mmCIF file of C-alpha atoms in Angstrom:
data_model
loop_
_atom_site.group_PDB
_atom_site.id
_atom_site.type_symbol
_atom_site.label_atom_id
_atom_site.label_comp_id
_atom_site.label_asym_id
_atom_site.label_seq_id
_atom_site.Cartn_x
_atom_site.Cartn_y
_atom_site.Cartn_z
ATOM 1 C CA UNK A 455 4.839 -15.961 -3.799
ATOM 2 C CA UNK A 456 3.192 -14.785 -0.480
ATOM 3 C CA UNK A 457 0.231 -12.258 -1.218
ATOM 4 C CA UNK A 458 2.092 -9.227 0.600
ATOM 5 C CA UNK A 459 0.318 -5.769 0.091
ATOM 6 C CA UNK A 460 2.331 -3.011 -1.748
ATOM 7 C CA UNK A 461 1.838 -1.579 2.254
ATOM 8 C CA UNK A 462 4.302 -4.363 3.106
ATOM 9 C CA UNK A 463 6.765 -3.513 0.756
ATOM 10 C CA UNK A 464 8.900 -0.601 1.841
ATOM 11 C CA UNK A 465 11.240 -0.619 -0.659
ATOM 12 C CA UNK A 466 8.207 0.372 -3.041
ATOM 13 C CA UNK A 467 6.764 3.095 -0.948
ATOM 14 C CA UNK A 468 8.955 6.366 -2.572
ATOM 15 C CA UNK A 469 8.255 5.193 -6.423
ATOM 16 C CA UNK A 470 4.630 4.291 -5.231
ATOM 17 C CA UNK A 471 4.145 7.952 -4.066
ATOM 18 C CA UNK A 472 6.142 9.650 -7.161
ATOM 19 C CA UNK A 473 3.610 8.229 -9.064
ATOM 20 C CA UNK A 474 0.094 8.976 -7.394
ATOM 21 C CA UNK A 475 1.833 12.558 -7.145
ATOM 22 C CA UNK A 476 2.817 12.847 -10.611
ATOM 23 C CA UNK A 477 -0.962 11.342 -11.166
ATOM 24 C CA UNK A 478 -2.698 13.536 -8.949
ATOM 25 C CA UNK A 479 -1.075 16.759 -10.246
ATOM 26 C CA UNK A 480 -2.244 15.453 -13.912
ATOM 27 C CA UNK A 481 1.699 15.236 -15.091
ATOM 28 C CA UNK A 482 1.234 11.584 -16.174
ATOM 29 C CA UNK A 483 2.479 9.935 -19.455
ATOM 30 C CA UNK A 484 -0.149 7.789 -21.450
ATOM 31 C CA UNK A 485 2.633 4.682 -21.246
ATOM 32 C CA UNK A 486 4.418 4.058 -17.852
ATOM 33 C CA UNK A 487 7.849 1.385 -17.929
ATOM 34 C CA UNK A 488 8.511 -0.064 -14.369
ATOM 35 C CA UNK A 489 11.715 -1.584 -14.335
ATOM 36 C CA UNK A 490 10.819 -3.525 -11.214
ATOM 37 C CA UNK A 491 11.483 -7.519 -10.857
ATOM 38 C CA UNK A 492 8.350 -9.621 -9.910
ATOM 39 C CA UNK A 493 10.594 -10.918 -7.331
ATOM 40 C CA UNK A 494 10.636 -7.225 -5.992
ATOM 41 C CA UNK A 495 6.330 -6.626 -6.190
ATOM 42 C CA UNK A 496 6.980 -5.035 -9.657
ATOM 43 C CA UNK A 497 3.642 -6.495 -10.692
ATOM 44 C CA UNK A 498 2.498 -5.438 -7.407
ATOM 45 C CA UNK A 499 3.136 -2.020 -8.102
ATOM 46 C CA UNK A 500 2.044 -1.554 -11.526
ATOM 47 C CA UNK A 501 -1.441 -2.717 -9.551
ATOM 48 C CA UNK A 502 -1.387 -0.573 -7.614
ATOM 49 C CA UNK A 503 -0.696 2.508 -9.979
ATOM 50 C CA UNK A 504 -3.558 1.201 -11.925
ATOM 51 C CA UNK A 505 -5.890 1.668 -8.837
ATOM 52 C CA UNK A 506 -4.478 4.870 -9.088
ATOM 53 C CA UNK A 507 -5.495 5.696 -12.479
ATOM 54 C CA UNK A 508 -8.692 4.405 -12.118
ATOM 55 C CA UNK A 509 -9.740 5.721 -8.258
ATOM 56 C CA UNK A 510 -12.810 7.868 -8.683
ATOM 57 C CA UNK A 511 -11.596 9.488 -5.268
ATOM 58 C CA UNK A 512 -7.879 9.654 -5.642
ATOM 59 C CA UNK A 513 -6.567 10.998 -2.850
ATOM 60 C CA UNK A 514 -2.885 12.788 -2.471
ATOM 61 C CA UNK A 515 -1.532 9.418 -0.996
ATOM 62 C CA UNK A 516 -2.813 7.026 -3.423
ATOM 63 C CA UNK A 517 -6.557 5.519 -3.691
ATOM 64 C CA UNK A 518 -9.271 5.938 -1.501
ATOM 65 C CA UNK A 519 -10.210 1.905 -1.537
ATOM 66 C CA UNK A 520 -13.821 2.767 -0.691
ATOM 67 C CA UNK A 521 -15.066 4.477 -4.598
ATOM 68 C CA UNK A 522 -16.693 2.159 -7.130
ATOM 69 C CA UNK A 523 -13.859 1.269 -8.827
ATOM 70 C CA UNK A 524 -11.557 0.576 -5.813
ATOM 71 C CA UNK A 525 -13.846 -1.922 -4.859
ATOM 72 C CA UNK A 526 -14.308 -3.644 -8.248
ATOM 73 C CA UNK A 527 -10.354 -3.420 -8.686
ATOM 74 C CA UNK A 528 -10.639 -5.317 -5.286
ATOM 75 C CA UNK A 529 -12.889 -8.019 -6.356
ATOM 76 C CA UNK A 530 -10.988 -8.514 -9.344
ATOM 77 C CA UNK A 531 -13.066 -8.018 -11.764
ATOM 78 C CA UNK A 532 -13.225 -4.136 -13.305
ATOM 79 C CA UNK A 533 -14.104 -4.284 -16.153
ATOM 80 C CA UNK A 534 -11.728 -1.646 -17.624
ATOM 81 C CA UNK A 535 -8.752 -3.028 -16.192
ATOM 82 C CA UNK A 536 -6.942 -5.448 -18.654
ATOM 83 C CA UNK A 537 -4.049 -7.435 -17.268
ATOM 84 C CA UNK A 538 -1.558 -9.490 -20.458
ATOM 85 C CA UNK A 539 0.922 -11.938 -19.031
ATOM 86 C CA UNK A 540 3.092 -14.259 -20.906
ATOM 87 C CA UNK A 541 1.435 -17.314 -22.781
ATOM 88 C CA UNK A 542 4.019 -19.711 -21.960
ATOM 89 C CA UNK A 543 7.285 -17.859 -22.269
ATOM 90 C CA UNK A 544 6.231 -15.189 -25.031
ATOM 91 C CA UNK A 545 3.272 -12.512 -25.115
ATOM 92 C CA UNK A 546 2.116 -13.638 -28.322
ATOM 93 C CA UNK A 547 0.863 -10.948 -30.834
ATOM 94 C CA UNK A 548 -2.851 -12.260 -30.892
ATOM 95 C CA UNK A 549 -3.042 -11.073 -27.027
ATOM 96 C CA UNK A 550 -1.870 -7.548 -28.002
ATOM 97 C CA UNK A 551 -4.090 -7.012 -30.761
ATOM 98 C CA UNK A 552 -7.225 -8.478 -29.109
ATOM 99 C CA UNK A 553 -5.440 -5.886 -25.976
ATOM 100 C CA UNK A 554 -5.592 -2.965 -28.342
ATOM 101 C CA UNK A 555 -8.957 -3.444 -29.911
ATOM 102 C CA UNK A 556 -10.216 -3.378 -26.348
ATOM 103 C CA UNK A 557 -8.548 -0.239 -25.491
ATOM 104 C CA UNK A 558 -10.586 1.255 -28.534
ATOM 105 C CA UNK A 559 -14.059 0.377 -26.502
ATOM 106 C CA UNK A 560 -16.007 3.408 -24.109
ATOM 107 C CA UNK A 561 -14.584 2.528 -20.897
ATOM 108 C CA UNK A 562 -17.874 1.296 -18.912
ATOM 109 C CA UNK A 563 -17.108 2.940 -15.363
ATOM 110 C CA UNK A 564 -16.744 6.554 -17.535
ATOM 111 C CA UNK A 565 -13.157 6.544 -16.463
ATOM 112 C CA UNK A 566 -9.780 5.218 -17.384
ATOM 113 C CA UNK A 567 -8.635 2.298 -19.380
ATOM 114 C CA UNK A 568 -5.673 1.062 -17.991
ATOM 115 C CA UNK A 569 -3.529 -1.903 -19.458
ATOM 116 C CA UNK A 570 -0.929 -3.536 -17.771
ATOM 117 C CA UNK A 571 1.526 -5.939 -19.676
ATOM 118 C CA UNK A 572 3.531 -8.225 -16.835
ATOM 119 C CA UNK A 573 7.013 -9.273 -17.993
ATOM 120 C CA UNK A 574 6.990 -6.613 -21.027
ATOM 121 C CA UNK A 575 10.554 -8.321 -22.064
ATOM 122 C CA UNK A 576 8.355 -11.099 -23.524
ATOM 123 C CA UNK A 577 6.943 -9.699 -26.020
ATOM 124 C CA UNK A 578 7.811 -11.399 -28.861
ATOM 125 C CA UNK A 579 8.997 -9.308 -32.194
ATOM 126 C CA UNK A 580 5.217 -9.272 -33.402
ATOM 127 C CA UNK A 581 3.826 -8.609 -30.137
ATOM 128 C CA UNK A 582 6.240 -5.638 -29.845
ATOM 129 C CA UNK A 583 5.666 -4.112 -32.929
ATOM 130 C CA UNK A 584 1.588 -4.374 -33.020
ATOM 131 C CA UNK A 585 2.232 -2.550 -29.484
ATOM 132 C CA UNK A 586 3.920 0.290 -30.707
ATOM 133 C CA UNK A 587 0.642 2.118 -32.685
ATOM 134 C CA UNK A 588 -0.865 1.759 -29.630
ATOM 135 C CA UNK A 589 2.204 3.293 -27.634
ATOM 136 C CA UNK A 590 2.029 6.574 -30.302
ATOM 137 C CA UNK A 591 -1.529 6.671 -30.386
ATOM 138 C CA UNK A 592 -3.060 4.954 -27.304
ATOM 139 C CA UNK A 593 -6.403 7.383 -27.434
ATOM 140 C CA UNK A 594 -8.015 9.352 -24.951
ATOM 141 C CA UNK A 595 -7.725 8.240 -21.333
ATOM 142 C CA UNK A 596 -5.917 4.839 -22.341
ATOM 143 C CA UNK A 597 -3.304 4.259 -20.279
ATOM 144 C CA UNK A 598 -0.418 1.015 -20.468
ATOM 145 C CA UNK A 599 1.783 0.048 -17.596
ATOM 146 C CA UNK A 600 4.431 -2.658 -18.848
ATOM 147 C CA UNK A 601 6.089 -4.235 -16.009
ATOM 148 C CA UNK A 602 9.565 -5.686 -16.637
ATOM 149 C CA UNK A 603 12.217 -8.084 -14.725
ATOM 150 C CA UNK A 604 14.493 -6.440 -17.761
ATOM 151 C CA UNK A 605 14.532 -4.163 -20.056
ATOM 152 C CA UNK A 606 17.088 -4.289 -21.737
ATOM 153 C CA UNK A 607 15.427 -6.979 -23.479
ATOM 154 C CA UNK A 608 12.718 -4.717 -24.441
ATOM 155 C CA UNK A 609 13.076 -3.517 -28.034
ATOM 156 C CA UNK A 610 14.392 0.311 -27.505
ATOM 157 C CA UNK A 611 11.359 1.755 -29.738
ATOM 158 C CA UNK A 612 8.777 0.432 -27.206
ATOM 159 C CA UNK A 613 11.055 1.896 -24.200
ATOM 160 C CA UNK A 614 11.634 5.216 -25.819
ATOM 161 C CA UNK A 615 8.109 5.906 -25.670
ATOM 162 C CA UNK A 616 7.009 4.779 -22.029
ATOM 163 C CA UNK A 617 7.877 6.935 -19.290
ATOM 164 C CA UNK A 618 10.358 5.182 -16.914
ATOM 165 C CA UNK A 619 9.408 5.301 -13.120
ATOM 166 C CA UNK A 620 12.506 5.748 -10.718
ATOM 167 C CA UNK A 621 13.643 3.125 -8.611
ATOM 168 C CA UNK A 622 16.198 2.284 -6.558
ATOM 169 C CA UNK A 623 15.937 -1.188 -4.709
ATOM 170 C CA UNK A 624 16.888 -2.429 -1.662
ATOM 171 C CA UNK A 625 19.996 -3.369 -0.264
ATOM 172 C CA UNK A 626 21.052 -6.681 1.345
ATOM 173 C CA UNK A 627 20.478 -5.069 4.752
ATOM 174 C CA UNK A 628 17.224 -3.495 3.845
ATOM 175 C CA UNK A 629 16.103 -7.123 2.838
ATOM 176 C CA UNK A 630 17.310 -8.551 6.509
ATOM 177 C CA UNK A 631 15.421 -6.245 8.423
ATOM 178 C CA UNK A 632 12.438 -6.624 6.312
ATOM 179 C CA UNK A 633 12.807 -9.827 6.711
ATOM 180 C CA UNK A 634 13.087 -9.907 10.477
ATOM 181 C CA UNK A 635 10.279 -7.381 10.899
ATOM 182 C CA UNK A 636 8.548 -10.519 9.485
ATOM 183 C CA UNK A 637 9.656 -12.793 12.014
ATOM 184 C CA UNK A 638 11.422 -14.988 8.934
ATOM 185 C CA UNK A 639 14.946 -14.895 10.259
ATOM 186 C CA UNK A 640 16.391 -18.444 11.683
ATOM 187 C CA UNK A 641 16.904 -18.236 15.246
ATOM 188 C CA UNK A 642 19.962 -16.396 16.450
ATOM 189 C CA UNK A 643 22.909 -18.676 17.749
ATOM 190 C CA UNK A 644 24.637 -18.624 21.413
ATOM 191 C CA UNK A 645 26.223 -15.840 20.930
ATOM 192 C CA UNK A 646 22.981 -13.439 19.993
ATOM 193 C CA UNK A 647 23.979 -13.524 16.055
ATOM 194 C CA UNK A 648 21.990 -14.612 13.017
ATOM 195 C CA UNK A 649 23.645 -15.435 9.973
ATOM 196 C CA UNK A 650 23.194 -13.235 6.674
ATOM 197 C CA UNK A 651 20.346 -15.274 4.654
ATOM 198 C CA UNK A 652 20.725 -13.044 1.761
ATOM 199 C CA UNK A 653 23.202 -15.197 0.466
ATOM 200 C CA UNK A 654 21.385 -16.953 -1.762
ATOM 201 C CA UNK A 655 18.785 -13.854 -3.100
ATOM 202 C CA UNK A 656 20.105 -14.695 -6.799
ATOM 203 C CA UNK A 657 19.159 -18.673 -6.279
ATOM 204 C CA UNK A 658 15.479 -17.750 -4.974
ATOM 205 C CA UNK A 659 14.849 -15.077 -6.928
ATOM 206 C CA UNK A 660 14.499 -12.025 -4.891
ATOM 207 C CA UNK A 661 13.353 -11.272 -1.304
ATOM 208 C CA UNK A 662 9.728 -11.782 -1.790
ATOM 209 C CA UNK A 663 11.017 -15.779 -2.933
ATOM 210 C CA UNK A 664 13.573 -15.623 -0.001
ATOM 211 C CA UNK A 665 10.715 -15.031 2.587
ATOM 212 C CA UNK A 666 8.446 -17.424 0.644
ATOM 213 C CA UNK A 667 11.427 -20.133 0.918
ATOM 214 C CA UNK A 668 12.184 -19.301 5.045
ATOM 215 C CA UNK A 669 8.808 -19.888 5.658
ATOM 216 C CA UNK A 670 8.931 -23.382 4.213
ATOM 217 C CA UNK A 671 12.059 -25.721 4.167
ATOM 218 C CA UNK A 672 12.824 -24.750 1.013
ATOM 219 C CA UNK A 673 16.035 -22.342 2.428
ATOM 220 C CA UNK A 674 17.312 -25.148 4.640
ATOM 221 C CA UNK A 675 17.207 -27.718 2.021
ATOM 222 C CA UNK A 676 19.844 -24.615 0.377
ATOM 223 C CA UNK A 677 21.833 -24.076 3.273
ATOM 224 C CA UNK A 678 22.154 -27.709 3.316
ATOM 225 C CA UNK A 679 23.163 -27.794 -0.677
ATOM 226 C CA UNK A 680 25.845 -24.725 0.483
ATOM 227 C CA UNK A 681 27.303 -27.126 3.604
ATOM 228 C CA UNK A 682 27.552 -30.669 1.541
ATOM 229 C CA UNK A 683 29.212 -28.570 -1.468
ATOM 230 C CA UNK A 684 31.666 -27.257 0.419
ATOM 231 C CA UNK A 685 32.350 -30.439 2.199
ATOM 232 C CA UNK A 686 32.643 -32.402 -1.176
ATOM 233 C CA UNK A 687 34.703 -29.959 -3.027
ATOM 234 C CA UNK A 688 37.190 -30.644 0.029
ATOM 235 C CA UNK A 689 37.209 -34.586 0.113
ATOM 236 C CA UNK A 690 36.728 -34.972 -3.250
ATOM 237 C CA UNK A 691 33.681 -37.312 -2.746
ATOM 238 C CA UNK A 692 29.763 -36.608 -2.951
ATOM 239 C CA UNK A 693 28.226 -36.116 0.443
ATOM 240 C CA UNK A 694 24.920 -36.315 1.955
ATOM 241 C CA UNK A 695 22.264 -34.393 0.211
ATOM 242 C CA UNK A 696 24.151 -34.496 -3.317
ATOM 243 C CA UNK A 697 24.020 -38.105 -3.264
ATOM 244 C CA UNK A 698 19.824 -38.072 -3.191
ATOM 245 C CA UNK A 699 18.856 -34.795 -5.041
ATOM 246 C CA UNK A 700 16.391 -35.255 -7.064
ATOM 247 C CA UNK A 701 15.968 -33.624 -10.317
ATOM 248 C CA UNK A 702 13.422 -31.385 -9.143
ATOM 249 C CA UNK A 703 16.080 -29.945 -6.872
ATOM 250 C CA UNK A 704 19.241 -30.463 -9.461
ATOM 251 C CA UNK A 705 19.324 -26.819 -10.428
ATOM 252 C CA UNK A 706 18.909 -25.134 -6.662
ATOM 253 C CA UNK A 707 22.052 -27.638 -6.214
ATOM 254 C CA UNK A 708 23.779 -26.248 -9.162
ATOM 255 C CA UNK A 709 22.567 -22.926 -8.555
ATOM 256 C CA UNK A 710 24.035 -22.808 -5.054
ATOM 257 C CA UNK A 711 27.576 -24.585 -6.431
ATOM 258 C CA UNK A 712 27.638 -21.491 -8.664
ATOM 259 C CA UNK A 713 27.472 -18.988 -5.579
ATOM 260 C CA UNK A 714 30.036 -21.152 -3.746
ATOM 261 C CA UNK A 715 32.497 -21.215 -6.623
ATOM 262 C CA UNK A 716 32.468 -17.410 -6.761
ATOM 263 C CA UNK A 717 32.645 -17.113 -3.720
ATOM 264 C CA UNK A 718 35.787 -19.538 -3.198
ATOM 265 C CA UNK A 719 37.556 -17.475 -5.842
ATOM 266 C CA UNK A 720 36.396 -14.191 -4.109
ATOM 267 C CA UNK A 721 38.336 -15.444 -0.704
ATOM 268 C CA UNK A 722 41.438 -16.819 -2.337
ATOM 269 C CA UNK A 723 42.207 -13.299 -4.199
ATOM 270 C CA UNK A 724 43.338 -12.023 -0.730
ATOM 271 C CA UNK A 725 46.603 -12.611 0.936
ATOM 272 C CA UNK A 726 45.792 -13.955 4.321
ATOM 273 C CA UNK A 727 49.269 -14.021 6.568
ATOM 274 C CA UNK A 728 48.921 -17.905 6.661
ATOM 275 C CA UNK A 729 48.779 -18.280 2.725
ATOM 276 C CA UNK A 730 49.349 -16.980 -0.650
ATOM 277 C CA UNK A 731 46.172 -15.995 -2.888
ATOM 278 C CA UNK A 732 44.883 -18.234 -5.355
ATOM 279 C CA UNK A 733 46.881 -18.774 -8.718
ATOM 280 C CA UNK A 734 45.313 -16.106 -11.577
ATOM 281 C CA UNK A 735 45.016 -18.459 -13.899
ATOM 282 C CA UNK A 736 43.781 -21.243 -11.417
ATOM 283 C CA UNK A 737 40.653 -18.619 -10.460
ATOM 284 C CA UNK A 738 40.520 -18.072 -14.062
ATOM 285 C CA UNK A 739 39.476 -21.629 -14.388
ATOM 286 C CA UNK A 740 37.297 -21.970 -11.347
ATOM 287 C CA UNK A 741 35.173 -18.932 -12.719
ATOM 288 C CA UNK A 742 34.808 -20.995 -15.930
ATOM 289 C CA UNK A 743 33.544 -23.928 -14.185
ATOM 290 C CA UNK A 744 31.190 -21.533 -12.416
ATOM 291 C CA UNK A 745 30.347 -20.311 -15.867
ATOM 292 C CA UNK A 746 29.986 -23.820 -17.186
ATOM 293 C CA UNK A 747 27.836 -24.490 -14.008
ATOM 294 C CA UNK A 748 25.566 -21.506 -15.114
ATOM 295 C CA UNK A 749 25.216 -23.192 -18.321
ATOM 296 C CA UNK A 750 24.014 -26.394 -17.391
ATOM 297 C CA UNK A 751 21.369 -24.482 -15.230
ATOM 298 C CA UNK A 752 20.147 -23.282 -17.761
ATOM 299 C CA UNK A 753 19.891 -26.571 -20.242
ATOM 300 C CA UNK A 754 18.483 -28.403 -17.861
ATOM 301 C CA UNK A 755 15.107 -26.553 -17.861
ATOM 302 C CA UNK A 756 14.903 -28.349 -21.004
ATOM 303 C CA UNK A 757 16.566 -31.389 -20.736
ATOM 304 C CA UNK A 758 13.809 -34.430 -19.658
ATOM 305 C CA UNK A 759 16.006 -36.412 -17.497
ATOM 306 C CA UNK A 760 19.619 -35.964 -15.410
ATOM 307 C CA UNK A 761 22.089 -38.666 -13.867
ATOM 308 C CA UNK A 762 22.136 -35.912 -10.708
ATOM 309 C CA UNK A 763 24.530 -37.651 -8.768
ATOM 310 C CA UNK A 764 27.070 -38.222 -11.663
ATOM 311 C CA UNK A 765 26.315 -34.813 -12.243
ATOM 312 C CA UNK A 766 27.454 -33.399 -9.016
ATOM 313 C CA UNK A 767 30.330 -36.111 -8.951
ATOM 314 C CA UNK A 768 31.188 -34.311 -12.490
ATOM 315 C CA UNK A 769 31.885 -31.079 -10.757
ATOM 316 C CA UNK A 770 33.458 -32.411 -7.270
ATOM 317 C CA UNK A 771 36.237 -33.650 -9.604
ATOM 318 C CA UNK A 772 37.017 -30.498 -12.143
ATOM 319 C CA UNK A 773 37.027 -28.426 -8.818
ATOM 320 C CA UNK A 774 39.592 -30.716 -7.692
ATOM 321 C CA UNK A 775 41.778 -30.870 -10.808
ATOM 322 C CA UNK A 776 41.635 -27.112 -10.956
ATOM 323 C CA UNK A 777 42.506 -26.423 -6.975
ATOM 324 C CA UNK A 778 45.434 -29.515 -6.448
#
């Protein structure tokens, strides 16, 4: 993703503060929980409430930037700053005890230690559990930051003993203006209007992967997906891009069927004056070919190859079967 600045984020600006206030006034837990996607800077801001913890010159709006430790923090390297991310798709126990015999060393700026643990709901069951001594007794001026995308996948003894920071994240509009103070938004059409790009925030990821996708051609190439799918599902045939997609861009495809399906059945639950709403147990259906959609997403991270086009085909013709 882009290398925005917490600064850029504005959505992270009130929980930013809470904390540097609840830090400056001393009223800090030893174990902090942000419940904050990656897609939304959550790693971003567990950062930068380490800089906090470790500022020699904290001020009452966050770090100075200009102290010893601000500028090693910048550099990347302080040396009591440890950072645990997922080995694969687990934290593996070996990184959290090798993490918590650090945490027992003399900090070597005379400060802080400060851990921070990126996607916390990967934390295997033995990674979890060698975590919690630490969590009861972390020692003096240890501090651990886990960042999670979710946690209720976090095992409720390790979240009963962090402190949760508030947060409340942005709306769809909040995302389009922060996205046009960027100068990301497609250009507006003949009549002065843009169209909503948020559409597809559950495909990318969040709005830090939506502006990293409308600054390549990675959002057309989705729009496109949304266009042929709705095209197909009405002629019954495979058009344009879903006759070449590759299977690097299979699941974006599938992805973006998913949104359309719901979206279909969304629509057809309300009586227009030209035509009755869908059939309950039709949109029953559709929703379980969106579900079945969902399902192949998520097989084919592991499957090692995909007949795309008989794929797509495969769906074209259950829509139609369903809908005629």
């Amino acid at each position: 993703m882009s290398d925005y600045q917490i600064d850029q984020l504005p959505w992270l600006a009130e929980p930013h503060q809470r904390f540097v206030d609840q830090h400056y006034r001393g009223k800090t837990s030893h174990a902090h929980l942000f419940n904050i996607d990656k897609a939304l800077g959550g790693d971003k801001l567990a950062k930068a409430a380490a800089q906090t913890i470790l500022c020699q010159q904290l001020t009452p709006v966050g770090a100075c930037g200009q102290c010893k430790s601000c500028l090693l923090l910048a550099a990347g390297n302080h040396p009591d700053l440890y950072i645990i991310e997922p080995d694969g798709n687990q934290i593996k126990v070996d990184q959290i005890r090798q993490l918590c015999q650090k945490l027992t060393q003399t900090a070597q700026q005379g400060g802080a230690r400060v851990a921070i643990i990126v996607d916390a709901e990967r934390l295997n069951l033995a990674a979890a559990n060698a975590l919690l001594k630490t969590l009861e007794e972390p020692g003096d001026d240890v501090v651990l930051i886990l960042q999670t995308n979710t946690s209720a996948q976090l095992l409720a003894t390790i979240t009963s003993r962090c402190q949760t920071l508030k947060f409340i994240g942005p709306t769809k509009l909040d995302i389009q203006h922060w996205l046009a103070a960027q100068q990301l938004l497609p250009a507006a059409n003949a009549e002065g209007k843009t169209h909503d790009v948020t559409w597809c925030l559950s495909v990318v990821g969040g709005p830090l992967a939506l502006a990293n996708s409308l600054s390549s051609q990675h959002y057309q190439q989705l729009l496109t997906f949304r266009q042929d799918w709705a095209h197909s599902l009405k002629t019954g045939h495979l058009s344009a891009s879903l006759l070449k997609v590759s299977e690097q861009q299979i699941v974006d495809a599938l992805n973006v069927l998913y949104l359309y399906l719901r979206q279909y059945v969304l629509k057809s639950s309300r009586v227009k004056a030209d035509r009755q709403p869908l059939n309950p147990l039709v949109q029953a259906k559709v929703i379980d070919l969106g579900g079945q959609v969902m399902k192949m997403c998520h097989k084919l991270e592991t499957m090692p190859s995909v007949n795309t086009q008989a794929l797509c085909q495969q769906y074209v013709l259950a829509f139609r079967k369903l809908t005629n």
